[in-house]
């Protein structure tokens, strides 16, 4: 059995995530303490006892989800399961930063600060209300690309997340994305759902945020990860620090090629995926990508106990 560790992206956040891990494992609590110190605020209090609308703000959700994933990783390590149990790491959008931190390529403190910067930059790149995203269900990537091209009409409209064979997300100018949702339904999509997001992520409108991240990443130490990263924008393995830095910048405006990333890992022999952190969205996608693959969630103290017991 060959395992990959995968790390969730935005949308998985819940109030209370990681709290039981921090109570059960001092090493997990230390992650939250380190993130709080790096940001100069008690983000952990927001995560455990705060308001979900505040936690869901991009600038909070991104470092919060990373902290929760790294706390789960530290709990696994406390039970004797190290990062080299995995053949690869990968993450969905911001989860790529969690994957790199888990693999030792970027320090937890630097990752927290990068994600705070990334969240702020992505939020401010497009005025609120001018961008949108929609999940297209029941059409494949090529069909959705054609829909986006037809809907653009001179505005930005792109396939942003290729999540699984049944779900592709489009992103761009609000009117264009709304057109895409209607065109998709006309072309046989089962559903087209406008997403409750605050900005149009992973499209050309995010170029101002990509410029901010290029500058931020230039000032951060990145080393080779302990295990290869399957990068979002390439859907293939990367270990070179300079290449990782470049791909993290490209990722801001580029598509999240999650379906291809999972297929790439499967082709390299991975048969089981451990979803490290909050929620189980990635596990659901993985099942739809390849029914022969198995997945396990590692987001609670009970999950850690179950994995290390068996």
Tab-separated table of C-alpha atoms in Angstrom:
chain	number	residue	atom	x	y	z
A	1	UNK	CA	0.000	0.000	0.000
A	2	UNK	CA	1.380	3.393	-1.061
A	3	UNK	CA	-0.010	6.447	0.734
A	4	UNK	CA	-0.293	10.150	-0.121
A	5	UNK	CA	-1.063	12.867	2.419
A	6	UNK	CA	-3.478	15.468	1.041
A	7	UNK	CA	-4.488	18.765	2.629
A	8	UNK	CA	-7.863	20.536	2.303
A	9	UNK	CA	-8.594	23.990	0.966
A	10	UNK	CA	-11.002	26.792	1.751
A	11	UNK	CA	-14.550	25.778	2.619
A	12	UNK	CA	-13.560	23.058	5.098
A	13	UNK	CA	-13.401	25.472	8.060
A	14	UNK	CA	-15.595	24.945	11.132
A	15	UNK	CA	-15.628	26.509	14.567
A	16	UNK	CA	-13.817	24.199	16.992
A	17	UNK	CA	-11.634	22.452	14.429
A	18	UNK	CA	-8.376	21.204	15.899
A	19	UNK	CA	-9.306	22.000	19.500
A	20	UNK	CA	-9.487	18.380	20.666
A	21	UNK	CA	-6.174	17.691	18.929
A	22	UNK	CA	-4.576	20.590	20.796
A	23	UNK	CA	-5.982	19.315	24.091
A	24	UNK	CA	-4.769	15.764	23.453
A	25	UNK	CA	-1.332	16.509	21.970
A	26	UNK	CA	1.081	19.210	23.208
A	27	UNK	CA	2.774	19.170	19.787
A	28	UNK	CA	-0.565	20.025	18.146
A	29	UNK	CA	-1.183	22.856	20.639
A	30	UNK	CA	2.308	24.176	19.829
A	31	UNK	CA	1.295	24.615	16.181
A	32	UNK	CA	-1.603	26.888	17.120
A	33	UNK	CA	0.660	28.803	19.516
A	34	UNK	CA	3.243	29.249	16.759
A	35	UNK	CA	0.635	30.498	14.283
A	36	UNK	CA	-0.776	32.929	16.863
A	37	UNK	CA	2.729	34.284	17.510
A	38	UNK	CA	3.541	34.578	13.800
A	39	UNK	CA	0.367	36.565	13.118
A	40	UNK	CA	0.503	38.569	16.328
A	41	UNK	CA	-3.057	37.655	17.251
A	42	UNK	CA	-5.047	34.862	18.884
A	43	UNK	CA	-6.261	33.165	15.708
A	44	UNK	CA	-6.710	29.961	17.719
A	45	UNK	CA	-9.409	31.654	19.825
A	46	UNK	CA	-11.283	32.593	16.651
A	47	UNK	CA	-10.947	29.019	15.367
A	48	UNK	CA	-12.187	27.402	18.574
A	49	UNK	CA	-14.677	29.884	20.005
A	50	UNK	CA	-15.291	32.563	17.397
A	51	UNK	CA	-17.860	33.471	14.788
A	52	UNK	CA	-18.025	31.353	11.637
A	53	UNK	CA	-18.494	34.386	9.369
A	54	UNK	CA	-15.286	35.928	10.723
A	55	UNK	CA	-13.415	32.632	10.443
A	56	UNK	CA	-14.618	32.251	6.852
A	57	UNK	CA	-13.011	35.549	5.787
A	58	UNK	CA	-10.287	34.498	3.358
A	59	UNK	CA	-7.486	36.099	5.388
A	60	UNK	CA	-8.531	34.066	8.453
A	61	UNK	CA	-9.671	30.810	6.859
A	62	UNK	CA	-6.411	30.217	5.014
A	63	UNK	CA	-3.991	30.266	7.988
A	64	UNK	CA	-6.631	28.623	10.211
A	65	UNK	CA	-7.018	25.604	7.938
A	66	UNK	CA	-3.251	25.286	7.620
A	67	UNK	CA	-2.872	25.381	11.416
A	68	UNK	CA	-5.472	22.645	11.813
A	69	UNK	CA	-3.799	20.455	9.191
A	70	UNK	CA	-0.375	20.901	10.786
A	71	UNK	CA	-1.806	20.148	14.229
A	72	UNK	CA	-3.145	16.854	12.861
A	73	UNK	CA	0.247	16.154	11.311
A	74	UNK	CA	2.012	16.801	14.623
A	75	UNK	CA	-0.433	14.483	16.385
A	76	UNK	CA	0.387	11.744	13.883
A	77	UNK	CA	4.094	12.355	14.454
A	78	UNK	CA	3.581	12.102	18.218
A	79	UNK	CA	2.148	8.640	17.591
A	80	UNK	CA	5.124	7.633	15.459
A	81	UNK	CA	3.746	8.347	11.987
A	82	UNK	CA	6.162	10.696	10.205
A	83	UNK	CA	5.867	12.513	6.889
A	84	UNK	CA	7.901	9.814	5.122
A	85	UNK	CA	4.950	7.451	5.606
A	86	UNK	CA	3.693	9.275	2.501
A	87	UNK	CA	5.105	8.861	-0.993
A	88	UNK	CA	3.710	12.284	-1.977
A	89	UNK	CA	1.996	15.313	-0.491
A	90	UNK	CA	-0.557	17.527	-2.229
A	91	UNK	CA	-3.073	20.172	-1.253
A	92	UNK	CA	-6.126	21.818	-2.760
A	93	UNK	CA	-5.305	25.503	-3.385
A	94	UNK	CA	-4.235	26.878	0.036
A	95	UNK	CA	-3.764	23.230	1.076
A	96	UNK	CA	-0.631	23.228	-1.065
A	97	UNK	CA	0.951	25.515	1.536
A	98	UNK	CA	-0.124	23.104	4.306
A	99	UNK	CA	1.437	20.242	2.353
A	100	UNK	CA	4.724	22.121	1.995
A	101	UNK	CA	4.783	23.016	5.700
A	102	UNK	CA	4.028	19.409	6.642
A	103	UNK	CA	6.897	18.254	4.421
A	104	UNK	CA	9.277	20.741	6.048
A	105	UNK	CA	9.768	22.921	2.956
A	106	UNK	CA	8.450	26.111	4.644
A	107	UNK	CA	8.354	26.859	8.374
A	108	UNK	CA	4.951	26.953	10.072
A	109	UNK	CA	5.450	30.614	11.014
A	110	UNK	CA	6.360	31.626	7.458
A	111	UNK	CA	3.451	29.599	6.081
A	112	UNK	CA	1.010	31.351	8.409
A	113	UNK	CA	2.280	34.774	7.362
A	114	UNK	CA	2.232	33.834	3.661
A	115	UNK	CA	-1.360	32.629	3.908
A	116	UNK	CA	-2.459	35.761	5.746
A	117	UNK	CA	-0.861	37.816	2.961
A	118	UNK	CA	-2.357	35.551	0.294
A	119	UNK	CA	-5.832	35.816	1.800
A	120	UNK	CA	-5.668	39.596	2.030
A	121	UNK	CA	-4.254	39.923	-1.482
A	122	UNK	CA	-6.865	37.636	-3.027
A	123	UNK	CA	-9.655	39.484	-1.237
A	124	UNK	CA	-8.480	42.917	-2.354
A	125	UNK	CA	-7.608	41.960	-5.955
A	126	UNK	CA	-11.223	42.367	-7.116
A	127	UNK	CA	-13.833	44.709	-5.575
A	128	UNK	CA	-16.542	42.817	-3.686
A	129	UNK	CA	-19.447	41.969	-5.966
A	130	UNK	CA	-17.528	42.215	-9.235
A	131	UNK	CA	-16.338	38.602	-9.336
A	132	UNK	CA	-17.984	35.226	-8.811
A	133	UNK	CA	-17.473	31.467	-8.958
A	134	UNK	CA	-19.875	28.675	-9.887
A	135	UNK	CA	-19.673	24.904	-9.602
A	136	UNK	CA	-20.742	23.140	-12.788
A	137	UNK	CA	-21.972	19.622	-12.018
A	138	UNK	CA	-22.241	16.920	-14.635
A	139	UNK	CA	-19.946	18.275	-17.369
A	140	UNK	CA	-16.289	17.387	-17.835
A	141	UNK	CA	-13.367	19.806	-18.026
A	142	UNK	CA	-13.342	20.235	-21.798
A	143	UNK	CA	-17.083	20.907	-21.879
A	144	UNK	CA	-16.784	23.483	-19.094
A	145	UNK	CA	-13.865	25.177	-20.837
A	146	UNK	CA	-16.058	25.556	-23.911
A	147	UNK	CA	-18.875	26.942	-21.759
A	148	UNK	CA	-16.508	29.459	-20.126
A	149	UNK	CA	-15.180	30.591	-23.503
A	150	UNK	CA	-18.710	31.122	-24.839
A	151	UNK	CA	-19.787	32.950	-21.683
A	152	UNK	CA	-16.787	35.296	-21.489
A	153	UNK	CA	-17.931	37.807	-24.134
A	154	UNK	CA	-14.826	39.910	-23.554
A	155	UNK	CA	-14.806	39.380	-19.774
A	156	UNK	CA	-12.753	36.942	-17.714
A	157	UNK	CA	-14.367	33.507	-17.319
A	158	UNK	CA	-12.169	30.444	-16.754
A	159	UNK	CA	-12.265	26.877	-15.516
A	160	UNK	CA	-10.680	27.393	-12.089
A	161	UNK	CA	-10.952	24.080	-10.231
A	162	UNK	CA	-11.049	20.703	-11.977
A	163	UNK	CA	-12.172	18.899	-8.850
A	164	UNK	CA	-13.434	15.541	-10.120
A	165	UNK	CA	-15.104	14.096	-13.231
A	166	UNK	CA	-18.488	15.482	-12.133
A	167	UNK	CA	-17.505	18.940	-10.872
A	168	UNK	CA	-15.598	21.804	-12.467
A	169	UNK	CA	-15.669	25.313	-10.984
A	170	UNK	CA	-15.643	28.428	-13.166
A	171	UNK	CA	-14.353	31.784	-11.968
A	172	UNK	CA	-14.286	35.326	-13.311
A	173	UNK	CA	-16.374	38.446	-13.764
A	174	UNK	CA	-19.778	38.070	-12.090
A	175	UNK	CA	-21.890	38.574	-15.203
A	176	UNK	CA	-19.747	36.159	-17.219
A	177	UNK	CA	-19.925	33.464	-14.534
A	178	UNK	CA	-23.702	33.883	-14.340
A	179	UNK	CA	-23.863	33.452	-18.125
A	180	UNK	CA	-21.680	30.344	-17.836
A	181	UNK	CA	-24.058	28.827	-15.284
A	182	UNK	CA	-27.004	29.280	-17.660
A	183	UNK	CA	-25.112	28.037	-20.740
A	184	UNK	CA	-23.888	24.992	-18.797
A	185	UNK	CA	-27.447	24.009	-17.939
A	186	UNK	CA	-28.458	24.408	-21.582
A	187	UNK	CA	-25.575	22.087	-22.545
A	188	UNK	CA	-26.654	19.327	-20.173
A	189	UNK	CA	-25.125	20.139	-16.804
A	190	UNK	CA	-27.089	18.568	-13.970
A	191	UNK	CA	-26.705	21.718	-11.902
A	192	UNK	CA	-24.829	25.012	-11.919
A	193	UNK	CA	-24.424	26.446	-8.437
A	194	UNK	CA	-23.179	29.948	-7.670
A	195	UNK	CA	-20.680	29.605	-4.808
A	196	UNK	CA	-20.726	31.747	-1.640
A	197	UNK	CA	-17.205	33.092	-2.108
A	198	UNK	CA	-15.890	36.589	-1.567
A	199	UNK	CA	-13.656	36.732	-4.657
A	200	UNK	CA	-13.110	34.987	-8.023
A	201	UNK	CA	-10.166	32.735	-7.141
A	202	UNK	CA	-7.836	30.994	-9.637
A	203	UNK	CA	-8.485	33.171	-12.659
A	204	UNK	CA	-6.761	36.057	-14.437
A	205	UNK	CA	-8.539	38.629	-12.227
A	206	UNK	CA	-6.242	37.455	-9.404
A	207	UNK	CA	-3.110	38.815	-11.129
A	208	UNK	CA	-2.688	41.625	-8.532
A	209	UNK	CA	-2.642	38.946	-5.824
A	210	UNK	CA	-0.111	36.891	-7.801
A	211	UNK	CA	2.160	39.948	-7.930
A	212	UNK	CA	1.877	40.355	-4.139
A	213	UNK	CA	2.674	36.675	-3.597
A	214	UNK	CA	5.692	36.810	-5.908
A	215	UNK	CA	7.160	39.498	-3.671
A	216	UNK	CA	6.174	37.734	-0.436
A	217	UNK	CA	7.548	34.359	-1.534
A	218	UNK	CA	10.825	35.941	-2.662
A	219	UNK	CA	11.539	36.828	0.950
A	220	UNK	CA	10.836	33.393	2.444
A	221	UNK	CA	13.188	30.437	2.810
A	222	UNK	CA	11.978	27.351	0.918
A	223	UNK	CA	13.839	24.039	1.044
A	224	UNK	CA	13.246	20.738	-0.731
A	225	UNK	CA	10.241	18.952	0.811
A	226	UNK	CA	10.897	15.677	2.624
A	227	UNK	CA	8.619	13.972	0.080
A	228	UNK	CA	7.693	15.271	-3.397
A	229	UNK	CA	4.828	17.725	-3.812
A	230	UNK	CA	2.243	17.146	-6.528
A	231	UNK	CA	1.726	20.773	-7.564
A	232	UNK	CA	-1.758	22.135	-8.316
A	233	UNK	CA	-0.896	23.862	-11.573
A	234	UNK	CA	1.278	21.072	-12.944
A	235	UNK	CA	-0.421	17.921	-11.583
A	236	UNK	CA	3.010	16.360	-11.269
A	237	UNK	CA	5.824	15.996	-8.746
A	238	UNK	CA	8.164	18.845	-7.844
A	239	UNK	CA	10.953	19.069	-5.265
A	240	UNK	CA	13.135	21.985	-6.418
A	241	UNK	CA	12.650	25.026	-4.093
A	242	UNK	CA	12.894	27.595	-6.903
A	243	UNK	CA	10.354	25.677	-8.959
A	244	UNK	CA	8.022	25.423	-5.950
A	245	UNK	CA	8.267	29.190	-5.429
A	246	UNK	CA	7.395	29.837	-9.103
A	247	UNK	CA	4.456	27.412	-9.065
A	248	UNK	CA	3.000	28.936	-5.886
A	249	UNK	CA	2.847	32.277	-7.717
A	250	UNK	CA	1.302	30.659	-10.812
A	251	UNK	CA	-1.237	28.914	-8.593
A	252	UNK	CA	-2.947	32.217	-7.682
A	253	UNK	CA	-4.234	32.749	-11.242
A	254	UNK	CA	-3.903	29.152	-12.472
A	255	UNK	CA	-6.330	26.256	-12.340
A	256	UNK	CA	-6.356	23.781	-9.470
A	257	UNK	CA	-5.858	20.540	-11.401
A	258	UNK	CA	-7.061	18.292	-8.582
A	259	UNK	CA	-8.535	15.489	-10.710
A	260	UNK	CA	-5.306	15.187	-12.681
A	261	UNK	CA	-3.220	15.443	-9.496
A	262	UNK	CA	-5.011	12.465	-7.962
A	263	UNK	CA	-4.705	10.531	-11.221
A	264	UNK	CA	-0.988	11.397	-11.335
A	265	UNK	CA	-0.451	10.017	-7.826
A	266	UNK	CA	-2.460	6.889	-8.646
A	267	UNK	CA	-0.345	6.351	-11.766
A	268	UNK	CA	2.735	6.577	-9.538
A	269	UNK	CA	1.398	3.772	-7.358
A	270	UNK	CA	-0.616	5.576	-4.664
A	271	UNK	CA	-3.590	3.515	-3.508
A	272	UNK	CA	-4.606	5.290	-0.283
A	273	UNK	CA	-5.038	8.978	0.536
A	274	UNK	CA	-4.990	10.451	4.048
A	275	UNK	CA	-6.877	13.758	4.233
A	276	UNK	CA	-4.960	15.676	6.887
A	277	UNK	CA	-6.995	18.406	8.587
A	278	UNK	CA	-10.581	19.652	8.569
A	279	UNK	CA	-13.443	18.013	6.719
A	280	UNK	CA	-13.675	15.289	4.119
A	281	UNK	CA	-14.250	17.167	0.852
A	282	UNK	CA	-11.091	15.805	-0.785
A	283	UNK	CA	-12.015	12.236	0.104
A	284	UNK	CA	-15.338	12.688	-1.676
A	285	UNK	CA	-13.586	13.995	-4.771
A	286	UNK	CA	-11.060	11.148	-4.719
A	287	UNK	CA	-13.847	8.548	-4.681
A	288	UNK	CA	-15.385	10.136	-7.776
A	289	UNK	CA	-12.018	10.315	-9.542
A	290	UNK	CA	-11.176	6.631	-9.055
A	291	UNK	CA	-13.346	4.117	-7.204
A	292	UNK	CA	-10.319	1.866	-6.681
A	293	UNK	CA	-8.646	4.429	-4.416
A	294	UNK	CA	-9.297	4.541	-0.689
A	295	UNK	CA	-9.168	7.526	1.629
A	296	UNK	CA	-9.101	8.207	5.356
A	297	UNK	CA	-9.715	11.395	7.301
A	298	UNK	CA	-7.165	12.548	9.885
A	299	UNK	CA	-8.685	15.596	11.512
A	300	UNK	CA	-9.540	14.610	15.074
A	301	UNK	CA	-7.830	12.896	17.988
A	302	UNK	CA	-10.128	9.910	17.339
A	303	UNK	CA	-8.971	9.740	13.734
A	304	UNK	CA	-5.332	9.737	14.839
A	305	UNK	CA	-6.029	6.999	17.370
A	306	UNK	CA	-7.857	4.888	14.775
A	307	UNK	CA	-5.049	5.171	12.235
A	308	UNK	CA	-2.236	4.492	14.679
A	309	UNK	CA	-4.120	1.571	16.233
A	310	UNK	CA	-4.676	-0.143	12.928
